[in-house]
C-alpha positions as a printed NumPy array, in Angstrom:
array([[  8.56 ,  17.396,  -7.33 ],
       [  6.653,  14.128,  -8.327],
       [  3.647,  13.019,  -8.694],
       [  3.007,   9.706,  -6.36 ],
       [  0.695,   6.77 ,  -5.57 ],
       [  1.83 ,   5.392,  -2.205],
       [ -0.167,   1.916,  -2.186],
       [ -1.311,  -0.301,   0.477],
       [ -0.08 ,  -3.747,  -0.951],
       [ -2.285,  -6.397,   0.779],
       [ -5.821,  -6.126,  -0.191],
       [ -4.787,  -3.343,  -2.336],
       [ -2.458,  -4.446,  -5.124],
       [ -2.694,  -8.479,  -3.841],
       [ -5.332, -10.649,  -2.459],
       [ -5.487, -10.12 ,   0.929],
       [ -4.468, -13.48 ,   3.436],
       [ -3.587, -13.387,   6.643],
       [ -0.116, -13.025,   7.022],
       [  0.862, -13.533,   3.441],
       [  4.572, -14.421,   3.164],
       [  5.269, -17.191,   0.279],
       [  5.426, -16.502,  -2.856],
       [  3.222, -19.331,  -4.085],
       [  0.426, -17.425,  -1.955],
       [  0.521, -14.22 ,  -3.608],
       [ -2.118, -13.236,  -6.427],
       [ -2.422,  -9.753,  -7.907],
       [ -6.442,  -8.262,  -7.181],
       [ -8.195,  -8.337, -10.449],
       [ -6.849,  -5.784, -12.776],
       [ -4.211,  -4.76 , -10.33 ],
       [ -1.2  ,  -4.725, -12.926],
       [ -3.224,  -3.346, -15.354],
       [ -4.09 ,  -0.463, -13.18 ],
       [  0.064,   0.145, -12.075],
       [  0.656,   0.701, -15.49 ],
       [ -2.296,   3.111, -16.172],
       [ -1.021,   5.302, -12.965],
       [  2.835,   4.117, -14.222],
       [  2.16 ,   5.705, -17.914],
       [  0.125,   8.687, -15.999],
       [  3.413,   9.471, -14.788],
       [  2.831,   8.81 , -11.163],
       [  6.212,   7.19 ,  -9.319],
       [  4.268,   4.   ,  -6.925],
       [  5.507,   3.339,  -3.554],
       [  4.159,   0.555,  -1.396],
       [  3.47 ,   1.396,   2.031],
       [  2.673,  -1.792,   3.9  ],
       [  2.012,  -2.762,   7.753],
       [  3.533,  -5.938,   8.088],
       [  2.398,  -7.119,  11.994],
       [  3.406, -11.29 ,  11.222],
       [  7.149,  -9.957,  11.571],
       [  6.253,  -8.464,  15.047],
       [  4.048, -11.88 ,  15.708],
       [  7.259, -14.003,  14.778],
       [  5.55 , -15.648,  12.065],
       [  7.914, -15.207,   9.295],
       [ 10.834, -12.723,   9.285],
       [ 12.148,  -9.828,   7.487],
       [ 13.763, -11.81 ,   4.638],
       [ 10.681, -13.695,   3.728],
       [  9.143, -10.1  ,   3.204],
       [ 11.712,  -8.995,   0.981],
       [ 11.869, -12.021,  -1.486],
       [  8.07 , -11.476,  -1.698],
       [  8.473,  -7.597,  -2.539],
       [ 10.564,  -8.618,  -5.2  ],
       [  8.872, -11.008,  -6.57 ],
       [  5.907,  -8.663,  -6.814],
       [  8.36 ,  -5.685,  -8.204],
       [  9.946,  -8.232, -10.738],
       [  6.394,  -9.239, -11.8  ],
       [  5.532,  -5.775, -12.023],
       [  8.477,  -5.458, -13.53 ],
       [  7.78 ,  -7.827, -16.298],
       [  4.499,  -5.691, -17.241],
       [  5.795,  -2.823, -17.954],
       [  5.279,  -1.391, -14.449],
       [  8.012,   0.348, -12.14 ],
       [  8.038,   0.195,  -8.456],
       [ 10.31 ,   3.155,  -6.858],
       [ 10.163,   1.501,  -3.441],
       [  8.961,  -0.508,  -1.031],
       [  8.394,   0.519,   2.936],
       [  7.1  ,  -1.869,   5.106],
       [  6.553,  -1.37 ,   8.818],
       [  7.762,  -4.461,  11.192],
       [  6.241,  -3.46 ,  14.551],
       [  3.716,  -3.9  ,  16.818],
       [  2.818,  -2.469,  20.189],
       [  0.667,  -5.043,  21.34 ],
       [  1.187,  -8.078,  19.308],
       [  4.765,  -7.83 ,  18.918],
       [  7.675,  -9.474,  20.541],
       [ 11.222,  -8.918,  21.192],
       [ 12.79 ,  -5.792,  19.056],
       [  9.496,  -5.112,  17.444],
       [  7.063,  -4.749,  20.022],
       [  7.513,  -1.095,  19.993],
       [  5.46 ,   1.806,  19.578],
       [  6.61 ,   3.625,  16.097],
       [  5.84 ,   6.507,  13.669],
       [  5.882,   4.102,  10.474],
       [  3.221,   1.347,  11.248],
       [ -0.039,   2.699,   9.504],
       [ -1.83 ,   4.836,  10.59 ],
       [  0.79 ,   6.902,  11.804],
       [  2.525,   8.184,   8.448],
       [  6.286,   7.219,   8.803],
       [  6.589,   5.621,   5.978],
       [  4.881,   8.296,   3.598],
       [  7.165,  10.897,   5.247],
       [  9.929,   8.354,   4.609],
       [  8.932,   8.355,   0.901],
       [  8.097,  12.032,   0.461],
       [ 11.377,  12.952,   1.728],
       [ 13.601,  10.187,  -0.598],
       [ 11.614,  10.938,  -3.286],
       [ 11.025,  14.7  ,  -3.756],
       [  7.242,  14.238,  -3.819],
       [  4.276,  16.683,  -5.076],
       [  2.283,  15.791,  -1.777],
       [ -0.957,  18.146,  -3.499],
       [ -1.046,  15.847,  -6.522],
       [ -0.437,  12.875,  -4.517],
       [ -2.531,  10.19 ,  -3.79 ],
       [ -2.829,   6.788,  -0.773],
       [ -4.566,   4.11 ,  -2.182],
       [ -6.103,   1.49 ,   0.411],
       [ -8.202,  -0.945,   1.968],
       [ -8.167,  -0.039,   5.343],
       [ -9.144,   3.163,   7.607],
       [ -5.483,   2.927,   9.01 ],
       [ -4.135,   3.552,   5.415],
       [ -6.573,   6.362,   4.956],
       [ -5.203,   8.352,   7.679],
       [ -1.655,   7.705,   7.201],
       [ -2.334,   9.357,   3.577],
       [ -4.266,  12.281,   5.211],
       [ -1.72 ,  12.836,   7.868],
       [  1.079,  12.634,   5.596],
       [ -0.896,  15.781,   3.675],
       [ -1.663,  13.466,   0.129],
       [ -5.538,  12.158,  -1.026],
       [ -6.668,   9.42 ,   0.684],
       [ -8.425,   6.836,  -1.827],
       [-10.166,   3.493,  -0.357],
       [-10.67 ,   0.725,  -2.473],
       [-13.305,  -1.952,  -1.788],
       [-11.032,  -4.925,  -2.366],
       [ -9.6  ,  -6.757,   0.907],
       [-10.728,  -5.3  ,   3.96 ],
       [-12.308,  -1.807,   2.211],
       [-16.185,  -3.067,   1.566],
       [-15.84 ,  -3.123,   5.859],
       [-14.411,   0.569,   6.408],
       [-17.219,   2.539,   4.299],
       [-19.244,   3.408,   7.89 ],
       [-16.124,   5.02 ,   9.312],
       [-15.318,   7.502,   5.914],
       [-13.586,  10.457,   6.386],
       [-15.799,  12.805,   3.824],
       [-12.035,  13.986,   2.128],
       [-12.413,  10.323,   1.187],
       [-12.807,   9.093,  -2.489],
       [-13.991,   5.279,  -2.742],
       [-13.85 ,   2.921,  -5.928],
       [-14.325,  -0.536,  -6.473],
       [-10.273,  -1.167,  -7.089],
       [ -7.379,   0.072,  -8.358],
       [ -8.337,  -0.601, -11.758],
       [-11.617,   1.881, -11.728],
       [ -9.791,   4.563,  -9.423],
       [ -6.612,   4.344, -12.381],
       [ -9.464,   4.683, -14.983],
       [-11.132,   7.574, -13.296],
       [ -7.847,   9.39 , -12.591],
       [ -6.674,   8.778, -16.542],
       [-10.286,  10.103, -17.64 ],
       [ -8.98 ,  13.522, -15.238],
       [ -5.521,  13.628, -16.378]])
């Protein structure tokens, strides 16, 4: 069993914009790659969890998702820090069209894609940890049995009224990496 981080990416590991998609938009949150490889050299695998609703919306598809994931996991890559894998839900019940207006088990806050990565990945779900900036991403990590963590970067300075008390909240990634090396 393995010790995990499943992350939130937008807001969480990036800058949060709506409907990021191009590579010459993305920008790492302050300290973000220095706080993958503190949790990296902790010994925690990462996976990114992400809801993705632009490829429900039809404003960019699936491929322009997955040359941004790997640029982010080459980057990452490039620092020392390894991504095990990257889950990203499509759909969208409301705003969605065609195949991906759906209702689903993997769009946040419904924990698909944490059971997706738990099973794959033989994960330690009691020494496991979600790490977001959003209320949906916080539930997904309590539903899928692992600690939820809220960070105050993207959306996360909006969500502290609506805390769940099993809920730890830090400034970033970088302080709740620093606080969980202090522990380890």
């Amino acid at each position: 069993m393995k010790k995990t981080i499943f992350l939130d990416r937008d807001g969480t590991i990036n800058v949060e914009k709506n409907y990021l998609h191009k590579i010459e938009d993305f920008e790492f949150e302050n300290r973000a790659i220095e706080a993958l490889k503190i949790l990296s050299d902790l010994g925690y695998q990462l996976i990114v969890v992400t809801n993705q609703s632009g490829i429900a919306r039809g404003y960019y598809g699936e491929e322009d998702l997955e040359k941004l994931n790997n640029y982010m996991v080459e980057e990452l890559k490039k620092n020392g820090v390894e991504i095990t894998a990257c889950y990203f839900c499509p759909h969208h019940l409301e705003k969605g069209v065609g195949k991906y207006r759906v209702e689903c088990e993997c769009r946040k806050p419904n924990p698909g894609m944490l059971l997706k990565g738990i099973n794959e990945y033989q994960v330690d779900i009691k020494n496991s940890y979600m790490v977001g900036d959003r209320q949906s991403d916080l539930e997904a990590g309590i539903r899928a049995g692992v600690k939820p963590i809220l960070v105050k970067t993207g959306y996360g300075k909006n969500q502290i009224p609506n805390l769940d008390e099993r809920v730890q909240t830090f400034e970033n990634l970088y302080e709740f990496a620093t606080k969980l090396a202090c522990k380890n």
